[in-house]
Amino acid sequence: MIGNSGDVELNQGTHAPRDPVQVGVSLVEAEFDYDSPSYLDLIDRSLLSAGNNTRLKRVIEKAKRGEPVVLAFIGGSITHGAGAAPIHLQSYAYRSFEHFQRMFAPLGSNTVQLIKAGVGGTPSQLGVIRYERDVLRDGSVQPDIVVIEFAVNDADDETRGNCYESLVLKALASDNQPAVILLFSVFENDWNLQDRLAPVGFHYDLPMVSMKDALVEQFRKTKDEGNVITKAQYFHDIYHPTNVGHRIIADALANLFQVTDRSPMDQEENELNRVPMIGNDYVNVQLIDRKNGELIARIDSGSFRHIDTELQMAEMDDHDYATPLFPNNWMYVPDDRAEVQGFKLHLRCSRLILIFKDSDSDVFGTAHIKVDGELAQQADPHKVNWTHCHAMLLFSNQEAADHIIEIDMAPGHEDKQFTILGFGYVQ
């Protein structure tokens, strides 16, 4: 249980108080009672499963010895920090990082590193593709803890959980055997995909934290009946938490850390020996973009020769500045002086996902995607209608084969623009 009597003081954090008006924070945050028994019970309810604690206890002991520890978070806009202000210091990821450092690292040390890789509006179908780039930093980082948060994003996962389980397995399979934690956030309408995704966590005996379990039942109660926090206090909008909400998620993760620390070590298990529950078809998916494309495939970019710089952005790690996502792209811009030529990708693979740019700008139009000469998909950048990374499954086969992917502007859209951000492929 987390509170003033616990191993970590969760009341104030390490930053000086801020003017709520200046940072867009409700006065509710300053007034909220984080030490009440009812709040601590709420936090206890968030622990869906402690899982097998072997990996997480090893990380905690590593931190206590003063050794470097890396906490990584991958997910959607809630992991990005949407609803928090300022986003880089009040997101649940940053606050969880602070909690872990305060709880376990030697006093005054700077041995804990934060990797935050949340991208708004994107499912695990994209997360599994960008894991190596955004979390492992192309092999330069080995996270000790990986928190995966896609419970409110994966309605758009065309693989219906295969990419999610593949991402979980990709993280578990890292050579340094990181602790993998599944986090289930929730929308204002009480919805998430916990019923689909939590069985994956139970299958591999992973630690899991559920904001749905913590919050939804008490949302329906009055104060006299046991309500601790209202939806108006918890939600910044219908999707994202306020600073109070982000704080509650961080406290829930800190509770998992504390419960694990105080529990005896479980017997070690080999999670990777288990038969996949949904599927593991995308564990080895790799990203192709303009940066590495010529080393992997034969590419004729045709009229898609420009580079789009107006991209979806995200504050990564503890940065107060945003980073453009998928900057190594191929962009089609109409040119009256040149003959229009389509984009061609020659690649041997079994599965292929296209990543393209959504946009609310009228200058963007629809593209047709052919696979081996047959129209496979129509990519409409206005289906979501905001600047956003869109993952689209082109095909999924059991066996690898040579394929030709052609991307052309749809008839009547030749005077529009279109951006191919990249591809995710499985050999």
mmCIF file of N, CA and C in Angstrom, residues 307-364:
data_model
loop_
_atom_site.group_PDB
_atom_site.id
_atom_site.type_symbol
_atom_site.label_atom_id
_atom_site.label_comp_id
_atom_site.label_asym_id
_atom_site.label_seq_id
_atom_site.Cartn_x
_atom_site.Cartn_y
_atom_site.Cartn_z
ATOM 1 N N ILE A 307 10.251 14.702 -49.267
ATOM 2 C CA ILE A 307 10.243 14.320 -47.848
ATOM 3 C C ILE A 307 9.268 15.253 -47.120
ATOM 4 N N ASP A 308 8.313 14.663 -46.438
ATOM 5 C CA ASP A 308 7.311 15.416 -45.685
ATOM 6 C C ASP A 308 7.895 15.808 -44.329
ATOM 7 N N THR A 309 7.831 17.081 -43.990
ATOM 8 C CA THR A 309 8.347 17.559 -42.698
ATOM 9 C C THR A 309 7.226 17.994 -41.750
ATOM 10 N N GLU A 310 6.004 18.005 -42.234
ATOM 11 C CA GLU A 310 4.860 18.350 -41.375
ATOM 12 C C GLU A 310 4.246 17.049 -40.865
ATOM 13 N N LEU A 311 4.782 16.555 -39.761
ATOM 14 C CA LEU A 311 4.489 15.208 -39.271
ATOM 15 C C LEU A 311 3.865 15.246 -37.885
ATOM 16 N N GLN A 312 3.306 14.112 -37.485
ATOM 17 C CA GLN A 312 2.877 13.975 -36.103
ATOM 18 C C GLN A 312 4.103 14.097 -35.210
ATOM 19 N N MET A 313 3.917 14.772 -34.086
ATOM 20 C CA MET A 313 5.021 15.048 -33.170
ATOM 21 C C MET A 313 4.706 14.439 -31.803
ATOM 22 N N ALA A 314 5.744 14.149 -31.033
ATOM 23 C CA ALA A 314 5.557 13.644 -29.675
ATOM 24 C C ALA A 314 6.748 14.035 -28.818
ATOM 25 N N GLU A 315 6.452 14.436 -27.576
ATOM 26 C CA GLU A 315 7.520 14.676 -26.599
ATOM 27 C C GLU A 315 7.992 13.322 -26.084
ATOM 28 N N MET A 316 9.205 12.971 -26.407
ATOM 29 C CA MET A 316 9.757 11.685 -25.990
ATOM 30 C C MET A 316 10.522 11.872 -24.672
ATOM 31 N N ASP A 317 10.648 10.770 -23.935
ATOM 32 C CA ASP A 317 11.429 10.761 -22.699
ATOM 33 C C ASP A 317 10.965 11.886 -21.766
ATOM 34 N N ASP A 318 11.904 12.691 -21.265
ATOM 35 C CA ASP A 318 11.517 13.826 -20.415
ATOM 36 C C ASP A 318 11.692 15.150 -21.151
ATOM 37 N N HIS A 319 11.639 15.105 -22.478
ATOM 38 C CA HIS A 319 11.877 16.301 -23.284
ATOM 39 C C HIS A 319 10.692 17.256 -23.206
ATOM 40 N N ASP A 320 10.987 18.542 -23.197
ATOM 41 C CA ASP A 320 9.934 19.554 -23.272
ATOM 42 C C ASP A 320 9.716 20.009 -24.709
ATOM 43 N N TYR A 321 10.370 19.343 -25.648
ATOM 44 C CA TYR A 321 10.191 19.644 -27.067
ATOM 45 C C TYR A 321 9.699 18.380 -27.774
ATOM 46 N N ALA A 322 9.015 18.557 -28.885
ATOM 47 C CA ALA A 322 8.428 17.435 -29.610
ATOM 48 C C ALA A 322 9.359 16.957 -30.716
ATOM 49 N N THR A 323 9.331 15.665 -30.964
ATOM 50 C CA THR A 323 10.139 15.020 -31.999
ATOM 51 C C THR A 323 9.229 14.588 -33.142
ATOM 52 N N PRO A 324 9.591 14.890 -34.397
ATOM 53 C CA PRO A 324 8.770 14.423 -35.521
ATOM 54 C C PRO A 324 8.883 12.918 -35.690
ATOM 55 N N LEU A 325 7.767 12.275 -35.959
ATOM 56 C CA LEU A 325 7.729 10.830 -36.108
ATOM 57 C C LEU A 325 7.818 10.437 -37.585
ATOM 58 N N PHE A 326 8.597 9.437 -37.877
ATOM 59 C CA PHE A 326 8.810 8.927 -39.238
ATOM 60 C C PHE A 326 9.265 10.040 -40.198
ATOM 61 N N PRO A 327 10.409 10.659 -39.888
ATOM 62 C CA PRO A 327 10.912 11.727 -40.755
ATOM 63 C C PRO A 327 11.529 11.225 -42.051
ATOM 64 N N ASN A 328 11.869 9.929 -42.110
ATOM 65 C CA ASN A 328 12.521 9.368 -43.302
ATOM 66 C C ASN A 328 11.459 8.750 -44.215
ATOM 67 N N ASN A 329 10.660 9.606 -44.804
ATOM 68 C CA ASN A 329 9.476 9.167 -45.533
ATOM 69 C C ASN A 329 9.589 9.454 -47.032
ATOM 70 N N TRP A 330 8.578 9.015 -47.766
ATOM 71 C CA TRP A 330 8.472 9.302 -49.198
ATOM 72 C C TRP A 330 7.164 10.063 -49.424
ATOM 73 N N MET A 331 7.239 11.227 -50.021
ATOM 74 C CA MET A 331 6.048 12.062 -50.197
ATOM 75 C C MET A 331 5.793 12.342 -51.684
ATOM 76 N N TYR A 332 4.559 12.186 -52.067
ATOM 77 C CA TYR A 332 4.136 12.552 -53.428
ATOM 78 C C TYR A 332 3.594 13.968 -53.407
ATOM 79 N N VAL A 333 4.158 14.810 -54.269
ATOM 80 C CA VAL A 333 3.674 16.169 -54.480
ATOM 81 C C VAL A 333 3.455 16.341 -55.978
ATOM 82 N N PRO A 334 2.252 16.723 -56.428
ATOM 83 C CA PRO A 334 2.002 16.838 -57.872
ATOM 84 C C PRO A 334 2.912 17.869 -58.518
ATOM 85 N N ASP A 335 3.369 17.544 -59.722
ATOM 86 C CA ASP A 335 4.271 18.428 -60.468
ATOM 87 C C ASP A 335 3.836 18.404 -61.931
ATOM 88 N N ASP A 336 3.341 19.513 -62.402
ATOM 89 C CA ASP A 336 2.850 19.590 -63.782
ATOM 90 C C ASP A 336 3.948 19.349 -64.806
ATOM 91 N N ARG A 337 5.185 19.534 -64.387
ATOM 92 C CA ARG A 337 6.301 19.435 -65.327
ATOM 93 C C ARG A 337 6.820 18.008 -65.472
ATOM 94 N N ALA A 338 6.345 17.104 -64.620
ATOM 95 C CA ALA A 338 6.890 15.740 -64.647
ATOM 96 C C ALA A 338 5.773 14.720 -64.831
ATOM 97 N N GLU A 339 6.117 13.615 -65.460
ATOM 98 C CA GLU A 339 5.169 12.519 -65.610
ATOM 99 C C GLU A 339 4.979 11.834 -64.260
ATOM 100 N N VAL A 340 3.734 11.569 -63.904
ATOM 101 C CA VAL A 340 3.433 10.935 -62.627
ATOM 102 C C VAL A 340 3.839 9.464 -62.667
ATOM 103 N N GLN A 341 4.639 9.067 -61.705
ATOM 104 C CA GLN A 341 5.078 7.678 -61.601
ATOM 105 C C GLN A 341 4.805 7.168 -60.190
ATOM 106 N N GLY A 342 4.328 5.962 -60.109
ATOM 107 C CA GLY A 342 4.003 5.388 -58.815
ATOM 108 C C GLY A 342 5.221 4.918 -58.050
ATOM 109 N N PHE A 343 5.012 4.628 -56.775
ATOM 110 C CA PHE A 343 6.036 4.083 -55.878
ATOM 111 C C PHE A 343 6.009 2.566 -56.005
ATOM 112 N N LYS A 344 7.183 1.946 -56.129
ATOM 113 C CA LYS A 344 7.266 0.492 -56.227
ATOM 114 C C LYS A 344 8.243 -0.063 -55.207
ATOM 115 N N LEU A 345 7.787 -1.081 -54.496
ATOM 116 C CA LEU A 345 8.609 -1.761 -53.507
ATOM 117 C C LEU A 345 8.675 -3.238 -53.872
ATOM 118 N N HIS A 346 9.891 -3.744 -54.097
ATOM 119 C CA HIS A 346 10.108 -5.165 -54.365
ATOM 120 C C HIS A 346 10.710 -5.771 -53.095
ATOM 121 N N LEU A 347 9.993 -6.692 -52.474
ATOM 122 C CA LEU A 347 10.411 -7.184 -51.163
ATOM 123 C C LEU A 347 9.970 -8.630 -50.968
ATOM 124 N N ARG A 348 10.850 -9.423 -50.398
ATOM 125 C CA ARG A 348 10.491 -10.791 -50.010
ATOM 126 C C ARG A 348 10.077 -10.775 -48.544
ATOM 127 N N CYS A 349 8.847 -11.175 -48.278
ATOM 128 C CA CYS A 349 8.352 -11.145 -46.908
ATOM 129 C C CYS A 349 7.094 -11.997 -46.807
ATOM 130 N N SER A 350 6.651 -12.229 -45.571
ATOM 131 C CA SER A 350 5.403 -12.969 -45.343
ATOM 132 C C SER A 350 4.273 -12.034 -44.920
ATOM 133 N N ARG A 351 4.612 -10.959 -44.235
ATOM 134 C CA ARG A 351 3.610 -10.022 -43.746
ATOM 135 C C ARG A 351 4.092 -8.601 -43.982
ATOM 136 N N LEU A 352 3.141 -7.716 -44.292
ATOM 137 C CA LEU A 352 3.536 -6.350 -44.605
ATOM 138 C C LEU A 352 2.467 -5.368 -44.120
ATOM 139 N N ILE A 353 2.942 -4.331 -43.430
ATOM 140 C CA ILE A 353 2.089 -3.252 -42.932
ATOM 141 C C ILE A 353 2.579 -1.943 -43.532
ATOM 142 N N LEU A 354 1.680 -1.190 -44.124
ATOM 143 C CA LEU A 354 1.988 0.154 -44.630
ATOM 144 C C LEU A 354 1.725 1.171 -43.528
ATOM 145 N N ILE A 355 2.632 2.120 -43.388
ATOM 146 C CA ILE A 355 2.420 3.247 -42.484
ATOM 147 C C ILE A 355 2.324 4.498 -43.344
ATOM 148 N N PHE A 356 1.195 5.190 -43.272
ATOM 149 C CA PHE A 356 1.038 6.413 -44.063
ATOM 150 C C PHE A 356 0.523 7.539 -43.182
ATOM 151 N N LYS A 357 0.562 8.733 -43.707
ATOM 152 C CA LYS A 357 0.191 9.918 -42.944
ATOM 153 C C LYS A 357 -1.281 10.255 -43.144
ATOM 154 N N ASP A 358 -2.012 10.341 -42.044
ATOM 155 C CA ASP A 358 -3.342 10.942 -42.065
ATOM 156 C C ASP A 358 -3.188 12.455 -41.993
ATOM 157 N N SER A 359 -4.180 13.175 -42.520
ATOM 158 C CA SER A 359 -4.109 14.628 -42.502
ATOM 159 C C SER A 359 -5.519 15.216 -42.594
ATOM 160 N N ASP A 360 -5.691 16.389 -42.002
ATOM 161 C CA ASP A 360 -6.956 17.103 -42.151
ATOM 162 C C ASP A 360 -6.869 18.168 -43.250
ATOM 163 N N SER A 361 -5.747 18.188 -43.971
ATOM 164 C CA SER A 361 -5.555 19.175 -45.026
ATOM 165 C C SER A 361 -6.178 18.697 -46.340
ATOM 166 N N ASP A 362 -6.859 19.590 -47.019
ATOM 167 C CA ASP A 362 -7.495 19.256 -48.299
ATOM 168 C C ASP A 362 -6.483 18.956 -49.395
ATOM 169 N N VAL A 363 -5.213 19.291 -49.183
ATOM 170 C CA VAL A 363 -4.224 19.044 -50.228
ATOM 171 C C VAL A 363 -3.837 17.567 -50.291
ATOM 172 N N PHE A 364 -4.246 16.783 -49.287
ATOM 173 C CA PHE A 364 -3.922 15.352 -49.286
ATOM 174 C C PHE A 364 -5.078 14.560 -49.880
#
